[in-house]
mmCIF file of N, CA and C in Angstrom:
data_model
loop_
_atom_site.group_PDB
_atom_site.id
_atom_site.type_symbol
_atom_site.label_atom_id
_atom_site.label_comp_id
_atom_site.label_asym_id
_atom_site.label_seq_id
_atom_site.Cartn_x
_atom_site.Cartn_y
_atom_site.Cartn_z
ATOM 1 N N UNK A 1109 0.770 -1.221 -0.141
ATOM 2 C CA UNK A 1109 -0.034 -0.080 -0.221
ATOM 3 C C UNK A 1109 0.642 1.163 0.062
ATOM 4 N N UNK A 1110 0.464 2.231 -0.819
ATOM 5 C CA UNK A 1110 1.105 3.508 -0.605
ATOM 6 C C UNK A 1110 0.147 4.410 -0.047
ATOM 7 N N UNK A 1111 0.999 5.622 0.336
ATOM 8 C CA UNK A 1111 0.429 6.594 0.340
ATOM 9 C C UNK A 1111 1.163 7.752 0.758
ATOM 10 N N UNK A 1112 0.308 9.170 0.399
ATOM 11 C CA UNK A 1112 1.287 10.550 0.496
ATOM 12 C C UNK A 1112 1.158 11.010 2.054
ATOM 13 N N UNK A 1113 2.244 11.653 1.931
ATOM 14 C CA UNK A 1113 2.271 12.564 3.183
ATOM 15 C C UNK A 1113 2.913 13.539 2.573
ATOM 16 N N UNK A 1114 1.514 14.704 3.632
ATOM 17 C CA UNK A 1114 2.068 16.475 3.334
ATOM 18 C C UNK A 1114 2.449 16.700 4.936
ATOM 19 N N UNK A 1115 3.682 16.956 4.256
ATOM 20 C CA UNK A 1115 4.738 17.499 5.723
ATOM 21 C C UNK A 1115 4.373 19.466 5.702
ATOM 22 N N UNK A 1116 3.933 20.011 7.161
ATOM 23 C CA UNK A 1116 3.450 20.798 7.305
ATOM 24 C C UNK A 1116 4.534 21.332 8.682
ATOM 25 N N UNK A 1117 4.917 22.945 7.764
ATOM 26 C CA UNK A 1117 5.776 23.450 8.600
ATOM 27 C C UNK A 1117 5.941 23.974 10.174
ATOM 28 N N UNK A 1118 6.160 23.495 11.025
ATOM 29 C CA UNK A 1118 5.107 23.461 12.436
ATOM 30 C C UNK A 1118 5.812 24.947 12.630
ATOM 31 N N UNK A 1119 6.338 25.552 11.520
ATOM 32 C CA UNK A 1119 6.271 27.119 11.981
ATOM 33 C C UNK A 1119 5.107 28.175 11.924
ATOM 34 N N UNK A 1120 4.239 27.736 10.867
ATOM 35 C CA UNK A 1120 3.369 27.649 10.044
ATOM 36 C C UNK A 1120 1.573 27.779 10.501
ATOM 37 N N UNK A 1121 1.643 26.230 10.931
ATOM 38 C CA UNK A 1121 0.640 25.546 11.396
ATOM 39 C C UNK A 1121 0.840 24.187 12.274
ATOM 40 N N UNK A 1122 0.194 24.294 13.123
ATOM 41 C CA UNK A 1122 0.104 22.953 14.194
ATOM 42 C C UNK A 1122 -1.499 21.951 14.401
ATOM 43 N N UNK A 1123 -1.089 21.014 14.607
ATOM 44 C CA UNK A 1123 -2.071 20.113 14.484
ATOM 45 C C UNK A 1123 -3.219 20.435 15.537
ATOM 46 N N UNK A 1124 -4.431 19.728 15.585
ATOM 47 C CA UNK A 1124 -5.538 20.393 16.705
ATOM 48 C C UNK A 1124 -4.876 19.050 17.827
ATOM 49 N N UNK A 1125 -4.840 19.745 18.998
ATOM 50 C CA UNK A 1125 -4.684 19.311 19.985
ATOM 51 C C UNK A 1125 -5.047 17.588 20.384
ATOM 52 N N UNK A 1126 -4.206 16.829 20.799
ATOM 53 C CA UNK A 1126 -4.396 15.214 20.802
ATOM 54 C C UNK A 1126 -4.399 14.588 19.923
ATOM 55 N N UNK A 1127 -3.785 15.117 18.855
ATOM 56 C CA UNK A 1127 -3.803 14.437 17.177
ATOM 57 C C UNK A 1127 -2.174 13.905 17.778
ATOM 58 N N UNK A 1128 -2.306 12.417 17.208
ATOM 59 C CA UNK A 1128 -1.108 11.763 16.529
ATOM 60 C C UNK A 1128 -0.294 12.232 15.560
ATOM 61 N N UNK A 1129 0.934 12.298 15.572
ATOM 62 C CA UNK A 1129 1.608 12.784 14.319
ATOM 63 C C UNK A 1129 2.685 12.088 14.014
ATOM 64 N N UNK A 1130 3.175 12.035 12.991
ATOM 65 C CA UNK A 1130 4.726 11.848 12.129
ATOM 66 C C UNK A 1130 5.371 13.171 12.472
ATOM 67 N N UNK A 1131 6.492 12.837 13.444
ATOM 68 C CA UNK A 1131 7.478 14.665 13.448
ATOM 69 C C UNK A 1131 8.356 14.715 13.057
ATOM 70 N N UNK A 1132 8.791 15.469 12.173
ATOM 71 C CA UNK A 1132 11.052 15.293 11.913
ATOM 72 C C UNK A 1132 10.582 16.618 12.858
ATOM 73 N N UNK A 1133 12.272 16.165 13.703
ATOM 74 C CA UNK A 1133 12.853 16.520 14.993
ATOM 75 C C UNK A 1133 14.569 16.664 14.349
ATOM 76 N N UNK A 1134 14.948 17.714 15.123
ATOM 77 C CA UNK A 1134 16.119 17.757 14.930
ATOM 78 C C UNK A 1134 16.822 18.196 16.234
ATOM 79 N N UNK A 1135 18.106 17.830 16.258
ATOM 80 C CA UNK A 1135 19.185 18.072 17.302
ATOM 81 C C UNK A 1135 20.248 17.779 17.186
ATOM 82 N N UNK A 1136 21.104 17.713 18.361
ATOM 83 C CA UNK A 1136 22.462 17.016 18.302
ATOM 84 C C UNK A 1136 22.699 15.931 19.334
ATOM 85 N N UNK A 1137 23.303 15.188 18.541
ATOM 86 C CA UNK A 1137 23.643 13.310 19.592
ATOM 87 C C UNK A 1137 24.779 14.298 20.828
ATOM 88 N N UNK A 1138 24.673 13.559 21.775
ATOM 89 C CA UNK A 1138 25.876 13.867 22.640
ATOM 90 C C UNK A 1138 27.361 14.107 22.297
ATOM 91 N N UNK A 1139 27.731 12.944 21.078
ATOM 92 C CA UNK A 1139 28.978 12.861 20.605
ATOM 93 C C UNK A 1139 29.275 14.173 19.521
ATOM 94 N N UNK A 1140 27.968 14.810 19.326
ATOM 95 C CA UNK A 1140 28.078 16.267 18.706
ATOM 96 C C UNK A 1140 27.550 16.240 17.068
ATOM 97 N N UNK A 1141 27.086 14.902 16.633
ATOM 98 C CA UNK A 1141 26.720 14.725 15.817
ATOM 99 C C UNK A 1141 25.226 15.086 16.016
ATOM 100 N N UNK A 1142 24.985 15.743 14.582
ATOM 101 C CA UNK A 1142 23.473 16.484 14.444
ATOM 102 C C UNK A 1142 22.431 15.206 13.698
ATOM 103 N N UNK A 1143 21.142 15.448 13.861
ATOM 104 C CA UNK A 1143 20.304 14.753 13.720
ATOM 105 C C UNK A 1143 18.986 15.062 12.948
ATOM 106 N N UNK A 1144 18.155 14.862 12.033
ATOM 107 C CA UNK A 1144 17.398 15.147 11.800
ATOM 108 C C UNK A 1144 16.312 13.995 11.421
ATOM 109 N N UNK A 1145 15.489 13.550 12.064
ATOM 110 C CA UNK A 1145 14.769 12.383 12.206
ATOM 111 C C UNK A 1145 13.171 12.157 12.650
ATOM 112 N N UNK A 1146 12.411 11.273 11.908
ATOM 113 C CA UNK A 1146 11.113 11.017 11.908
ATOM 114 C C UNK A 1146 10.661 10.180 13.468
ATOM 115 N N UNK A 1147 9.964 10.904 14.248
ATOM 116 C CA UNK A 1147 9.316 10.207 15.177
ATOM 117 C C UNK A 1147 7.862 10.563 15.374
ATOM 118 N N UNK A 1148 7.332 8.923 16.236
ATOM 119 C CA UNK A 1148 5.694 8.931 16.431
ATOM 120 C C UNK A 1148 5.533 10.081 17.417
ATOM 121 N N UNK A 1149 4.861 11.397 17.657
ATOM 122 C CA UNK A 1149 4.439 12.575 18.642
ATOM 123 C C UNK A 1149 3.226 12.865 18.881
ATOM 124 N N UNK A 1150 2.634 13.096 19.527
ATOM 125 C CA UNK A 1150 1.351 13.392 19.764
ATOM 126 C C UNK A 1150 1.513 15.126 19.929
ATOM 127 N N UNK A 1151 0.300 16.150 19.318
ATOM 128 C CA UNK A 1151 0.689 17.061 19.749
ATOM 129 C C UNK A 1151 -0.828 17.526 20.889
ATOM 130 N N UNK A 1152 -0.446 18.618 21.787
ATOM 131 C CA UNK A 1152 -1.362 18.994 22.598
ATOM 132 C C UNK A 1152 -1.298 20.797 23.189
ATOM 133 N N UNK A 1153 -2.323 21.059 23.294
ATOM 134 C CA UNK A 1153 -1.902 22.648 22.899
ATOM 135 C C UNK A 1153 -1.782 22.866 25.119
ATOM 136 N N UNK A 1154 -1.976 21.679 25.896
ATOM 137 C CA UNK A 1154 -1.483 21.737 27.156
ATOM 138 C C UNK A 1154 -0.478 20.625 27.949
ATOM 139 N N UNK A 1155 0.240 20.732 27.916
ATOM 140 C CA UNK A 1155 1.368 19.341 29.084
ATOM 141 C C UNK A 1155 1.566 19.288 29.977
ATOM 142 N N UNK A 1156 1.451 18.911 31.222
ATOM 143 C CA UNK A 1156 1.967 18.839 32.568
ATOM 144 C C UNK A 1156 3.061 18.388 32.764
ATOM 145 N N UNK A 1157 3.945 18.684 33.045
ATOM 146 C CA UNK A 1157 4.866 17.580 33.299
ATOM 147 C C UNK A 1157 5.182 16.973 34.340
ATOM 148 N N UNK A 1158 5.535 15.808 34.665
ATOM 149 C CA UNK A 1158 5.598 15.285 35.772
ATOM 150 C C UNK A 1158 6.341 16.200 37.216
ATOM 151 N N UNK A 1159 6.986 17.520 36.900
ATOM 152 C CA UNK A 1159 7.656 18.305 38.086
ATOM 153 C C UNK A 1159 6.420 19.525 37.931
ATOM 154 N N UNK A 1160 5.487 19.502 37.855
ATOM 155 C CA UNK A 1160 4.537 20.753 37.390
ATOM 156 C C UNK A 1160 4.297 21.698 36.074
ATOM 157 N N UNK A 1161 5.403 21.697 35.682
ATOM 158 C CA UNK A 1161 5.590 22.349 34.509
ATOM 159 C C UNK A 1161 4.426 22.096 33.724
ATOM 160 N N UNK A 1162 3.995 23.547 32.940
ATOM 161 C CA UNK A 1162 3.291 23.704 31.793
ATOM 162 C C UNK A 1162 3.732 23.802 30.547
ATOM 163 N N UNK A 1163 3.556 22.918 29.433
ATOM 164 C CA UNK A 1163 4.128 22.942 28.453
ATOM 165 C C UNK A 1163 2.857 23.502 27.488
ATOM 166 N N UNK A 1164 2.745 24.490 26.683
ATOM 167 C CA UNK A 1164 1.914 25.302 25.775
ATOM 168 C C UNK A 1164 2.245 24.948 24.724
ATOM 169 N N UNK A 1165 1.057 24.353 23.355
ATOM 170 C CA UNK A 1165 1.574 24.015 22.027
ATOM 171 C C UNK A 1165 2.785 23.176 21.675
ATOM 172 N N UNK A 1166 2.717 21.775 22.144
ATOM 173 C CA UNK A 1166 3.952 21.478 22.123
ATOM 174 C C UNK A 1166 3.717 19.588 21.863
ATOM 175 N N UNK A 1167 4.723 19.274 21.355
ATOM 176 C CA UNK A 1167 5.105 17.547 20.995
ATOM 177 C C UNK A 1167 5.133 16.640 22.316
ATOM 178 N N UNK A 1168 4.884 15.387 22.131
ATOM 179 C CA UNK A 1168 5.114 14.685 23.277
ATOM 180 C C UNK A 1168 5.256 13.417 23.101
ATOM 181 N N UNK A 1169 6.463 12.741 23.056
ATOM 182 C CA UNK A 1169 6.578 11.327 22.863
ATOM 183 C C UNK A 1169 6.317 10.158 23.963
ATOM 184 N N UNK A 1170 6.189 9.259 23.649
ATOM 185 C CA UNK A 1170 5.496 7.767 24.533
ATOM 186 C C UNK A 1170 6.079 7.940 25.861
ATOM 187 N N UNK A 1171 7.397 8.484 26.007
ATOM 188 C CA UNK A 1171 8.521 8.820 27.493
ATOM 189 C C UNK A 1171 7.944 9.886 27.883
ATOM 190 N N UNK A 1172 7.176 10.335 27.543
ATOM 191 C CA UNK A 1172 6.885 12.173 28.015
ATOM 192 C C UNK A 1172 7.758 13.417 27.671
ATOM 193 N N UNK A 1173 8.617 13.035 26.678
ATOM 194 C CA UNK A 1173 9.854 13.897 26.359
ATOM 195 C C UNK A 1173 8.764 15.163 25.427
ATOM 196 N N UNK A 1174 9.035 16.105 25.866
ATOM 197 C CA UNK A 1174 8.213 17.017 24.980
ATOM 198 C C UNK A 1174 9.514 17.959 24.402
ATOM 199 N N UNK A 1175 8.709 18.116 23.194
ATOM 200 C CA UNK A 1175 9.673 19.189 22.113
ATOM 201 C C UNK A 1175 8.739 20.093 21.786
ATOM 202 N N UNK A 1176 9.101 21.436 21.317
ATOM 203 C CA UNK A 1176 8.245 22.656 20.971
ATOM 204 C C UNK A 1176 8.472 22.748 19.270
ATOM 205 N N UNK A 1177 7.485 23.464 18.645
ATOM 206 C CA UNK A 1177 7.886 23.421 17.397
ATOM 207 C C UNK A 1177 9.112 25.040 17.385
ATOM 208 N N UNK A 1178 9.492 24.118 16.077
ATOM 209 C CA UNK A 1178 10.479 25.306 15.642
ATOM 210 C C UNK A 1178 10.606 26.955 15.735
ATOM 211 N N UNK A 1179 11.404 27.508 16.386
ATOM 212 C CA UNK A 1179 11.396 28.928 16.558
ATOM 213 C C UNK A 1179 11.422 29.420 18.355
ATOM 214 N N UNK A 1180 11.233 28.341 18.767
ATOM 215 C CA UNK A 1180 10.673 28.230 20.409
ATOM 216 C C UNK A 1180 12.176 27.241 21.008
ATOM 217 N N UNK A 1181 12.804 28.054 22.083
ATOM 218 C CA UNK A 1181 13.714 27.443 22.565
ATOM 219 C C UNK A 1181 13.347 25.641 22.976
ATOM 220 N N UNK A 1182 14.025 25.005 22.249
ATOM 221 C CA UNK A 1182 14.265 23.572 22.987
ATOM 222 C C UNK A 1182 15.666 23.033 22.395
ATOM 223 N N UNK A 1183 15.792 21.621 22.508
ATOM 224 C CA UNK A 1183 17.105 21.144 22.224
ATOM 225 C C UNK A 1183 16.883 20.358 21.132
ATOM 226 N N UNK A 1184 15.779 19.787 21.121
ATOM 227 C CA UNK A 1184 15.179 19.088 19.641
ATOM 228 C C UNK A 1184 14.021 19.343 19.725
ATOM 229 N N UNK A 1185 13.547 20.124 18.552
ATOM 230 C CA UNK A 1185 12.245 20.859 18.075
ATOM 231 C C UNK A 1185 11.960 20.073 16.855
ATOM 232 N N UNK A 1186 10.640 20.103 16.870
ATOM 233 C CA UNK A 1186 9.980 19.912 15.896
ATOM 234 C C UNK A 1186 9.705 21.034 14.396
ATOM 235 N N UNK A 1187 10.742 20.547 13.234
ATOM 236 C CA UNK A 1187 10.216 21.205 12.170
ATOM 237 C C UNK A 1187 9.532 21.332 11.569
ATOM 238 N N UNK A 1188 8.334 20.124 11.029
ATOM 239 C CA UNK A 1188 7.462 19.733 10.381
ATOM 240 C C UNK A 1188 6.975 18.340 10.880
ATOM 241 N N UNK A 1189 5.500 18.249 10.553
ATOM 242 C CA UNK A 1189 4.815 17.438 11.323
ATOM 243 C C UNK A 1189 3.755 16.635 10.101
ATOM 244 N N UNK A 1190 2.914 16.070 10.414
ATOM 245 C CA UNK A 1190 2.570 15.269 9.259
ATOM 246 C C UNK A 1190 1.220 13.893 9.621
ATOM 247 N N UNK A 1191 0.081 14.411 9.149
ATOM 248 C CA UNK A 1191 -0.634 13.432 9.829
ATOM 249 C C UNK A 1191 -0.498 11.864 9.436
ATOM 250 N N UNK A 1192 -0.957 10.548 10.330
ATOM 251 C CA UNK A 1192 -0.497 9.566 10.207
ATOM 252 C C UNK A 1192 -2.002 8.890 9.195
ATOM 253 N N UNK A 1193 -1.236 7.832 8.302
ATOM 254 C CA UNK A 1193 -1.959 7.579 7.757
ATOM 255 C C UNK A 1193 -2.696 6.837 8.399
ATOM 256 N N UNK A 1194 -4.181 6.428 7.184
ATOM 257 C CA UNK A 1194 -5.095 5.303 7.750
ATOM 258 C C UNK A 1194 -4.747 3.992 8.107
ATOM 259 N N UNK A 1195 -5.628 3.315 8.767
ATOM 260 C CA UNK A 1195 -5.120 1.941 8.896
ATOM 261 C C UNK A 1195 -5.058 1.156 7.574
ATOM 262 N N UNK A 1196 -4.260 0.265 7.603
ATOM 263 C CA UNK A 1196 -4.888 -0.741 6.206
ATOM 264 C C UNK A 1196 -5.976 -1.007 5.601
ATOM 265 N N UNK A 1197 -6.397 -0.936 4.970
ATOM 266 C CA UNK A 1197 -7.778 -1.231 4.138
ATOM 267 C C UNK A 1197 -9.183 -0.305 4.849
ATOM 268 N N UNK A 1198 -8.814 0.654 5.909
ATOM 269 C CA UNK A 1198 -10.014 1.551 6.623
ATOM 270 C C UNK A 1198 -9.638 2.828 6.265
ATOM 271 N N UNK A 1199 -10.885 3.762 6.778
ATOM 272 C CA UNK A 1199 -10.683 5.374 6.421
ATOM 273 C C UNK A 1199 -10.698 5.819 7.856
ATOM 274 N N UNK A 1200 -9.881 5.350 8.603
ATOM 275 C CA UNK A 1200 -9.617 5.592 10.020
ATOM 276 C C UNK A 1200 -8.610 5.592 10.652
ATOM 277 N N UNK A 1201 -7.861 5.801 11.937
ATOM 278 C CA UNK A 1201 -6.334 5.976 11.835
ATOM 279 C C UNK A 1201 -6.687 5.039 13.545
ATOM 280 N N UNK A 1202 -7.934 4.725 14.095
ATOM 281 C CA UNK A 1202 -7.959 4.270 15.242
ATOM 282 C C UNK A 1202 -9.080 3.357 15.482
ATOM 283 N N UNK A 1203 -9.053 1.866 15.538
ATOM 284 C CA UNK A 1203 -9.942 1.041 16.352
ATOM 285 C C UNK A 1203 -9.735 0.341 17.497
ATOM 286 N N UNK A 1204 -10.573 0.481 18.402
ATOM 287 C CA UNK A 1204 -10.841 -0.254 19.924
ATOM 288 C C UNK A 1204 -11.372 -0.808 20.215
ATOM 289 N N UNK A 1205 -11.156 -1.623 21.236
ATOM 290 C CA UNK A 1205 -12.380 -2.697 21.586
ATOM 291 C C UNK A 1205 -12.288 -4.233 20.695
ATOM 292 N N UNK A 1206 -13.677 -4.420 21.026
ATOM 293 C CA UNK A 1206 -13.952 -5.914 20.199
ATOM 294 C C UNK A 1206 -13.956 -5.365 18.734
ATOM 295 N N UNK A 1207 -14.004 -4.063 17.974
ATOM 296 C CA UNK A 1207 -14.141 -4.379 16.492
ATOM 297 C C UNK A 1207 -12.391 -4.015 15.857
ATOM 298 N N UNK A 1208 -11.448 -4.301 17.055
ATOM 299 C CA UNK A 1208 -9.839 -4.500 16.623
ATOM 300 C C UNK A 1208 -9.957 -6.316 15.451
ATOM 301 N N UNK A 1209 -10.651 -6.714 16.191
ATOM 302 C CA UNK A 1209 -10.248 -8.386 15.768
ATOM 303 C C UNK A 1209 -10.969 -8.265 14.758
ATOM 304 N N UNK A 1210 -12.124 -7.724 13.929
ATOM 305 C CA UNK A 1210 -12.820 -8.186 13.108
ATOM 306 C C UNK A 1210 -12.220 -7.021 11.728
ATOM 307 N N UNK A 1211 -11.774 -5.957 11.869
ATOM 308 C CA UNK A 1211 -11.008 -4.945 11.427
ATOM 309 C C UNK A 1211 -9.711 -5.528 10.885
ATOM 310 N N UNK A 1212 -8.817 -6.429 11.587
ATOM 311 C CA UNK A 1212 -7.182 -7.142 11.311
ATOM 312 C C UNK A 1212 -7.926 -8.023 10.291
ATOM 313 N N UNK A 1213 -8.970 -8.682 10.533
ATOM 314 C CA UNK A 1213 -8.969 -9.958 9.905
ATOM 315 C C UNK A 1213 -8.868 -9.500 8.097
ATOM 316 N N UNK A 1214 -10.005 -8.307 8.291
ATOM 317 C CA UNK A 1214 -10.650 -7.349 7.316
ATOM 318 C C UNK A 1214 -9.582 -7.410 6.336
ATOM 319 N N UNK A 1215 -8.455 -6.422 7.014
ATOM 320 C CA UNK A 1215 -7.309 -6.290 6.375
ATOM 321 C C UNK A 1215 -6.150 -7.487 5.783
ATOM 322 N N UNK A 1216 -6.522 -8.661 6.631
ATOM 323 C CA UNK A 1216 -5.528 -9.430 6.268
ATOM 324 C C UNK A 1216 -5.881 -10.334 5.145
ATOM 325 N N UNK A 1217 -7.475 -9.939 4.792
ATOM 326 C CA UNK A 1217 -8.588 -11.029 3.759
ATOM 327 C C UNK A 1217 -8.937 -12.144 4.022
ATOM 328 N N UNK A 1218 -9.330 -12.093 5.285
ATOM 329 C CA UNK A 1218 -9.798 -13.488 5.737
ATOM 330 C C UNK A 1218 -11.219 -13.039 6.240
ATOM 331 N N UNK A 1219 -12.073 -11.899 5.847
ATOM 332 C CA UNK A 1219 -13.210 -11.735 6.194
ATOM 333 C C UNK A 1219 -13.851 -11.163 4.781
#
């Protein structure tokens, strides 16, 4: 299956709060080497860190690491983001509960 990815410059537009995205982030490894890579993150208008710090309009990864849009002070800013593609054979990005089994069987061609 092929999908088209539309990258959005994080300085120009941000996703809706709660949206999971593919995010291009840049930074520098401890050895000094620069990187630019894609990570799965979600965007939120408000994130409360474990230490109580409030972060506004930020991207957060599964380890709760906060990354800000490029142009704001951040060690690993998000330069671009893209909406995640739909699940195989479906027009949605998420299936939950009892609907998962039938959706997987349909995608595998077993239904």
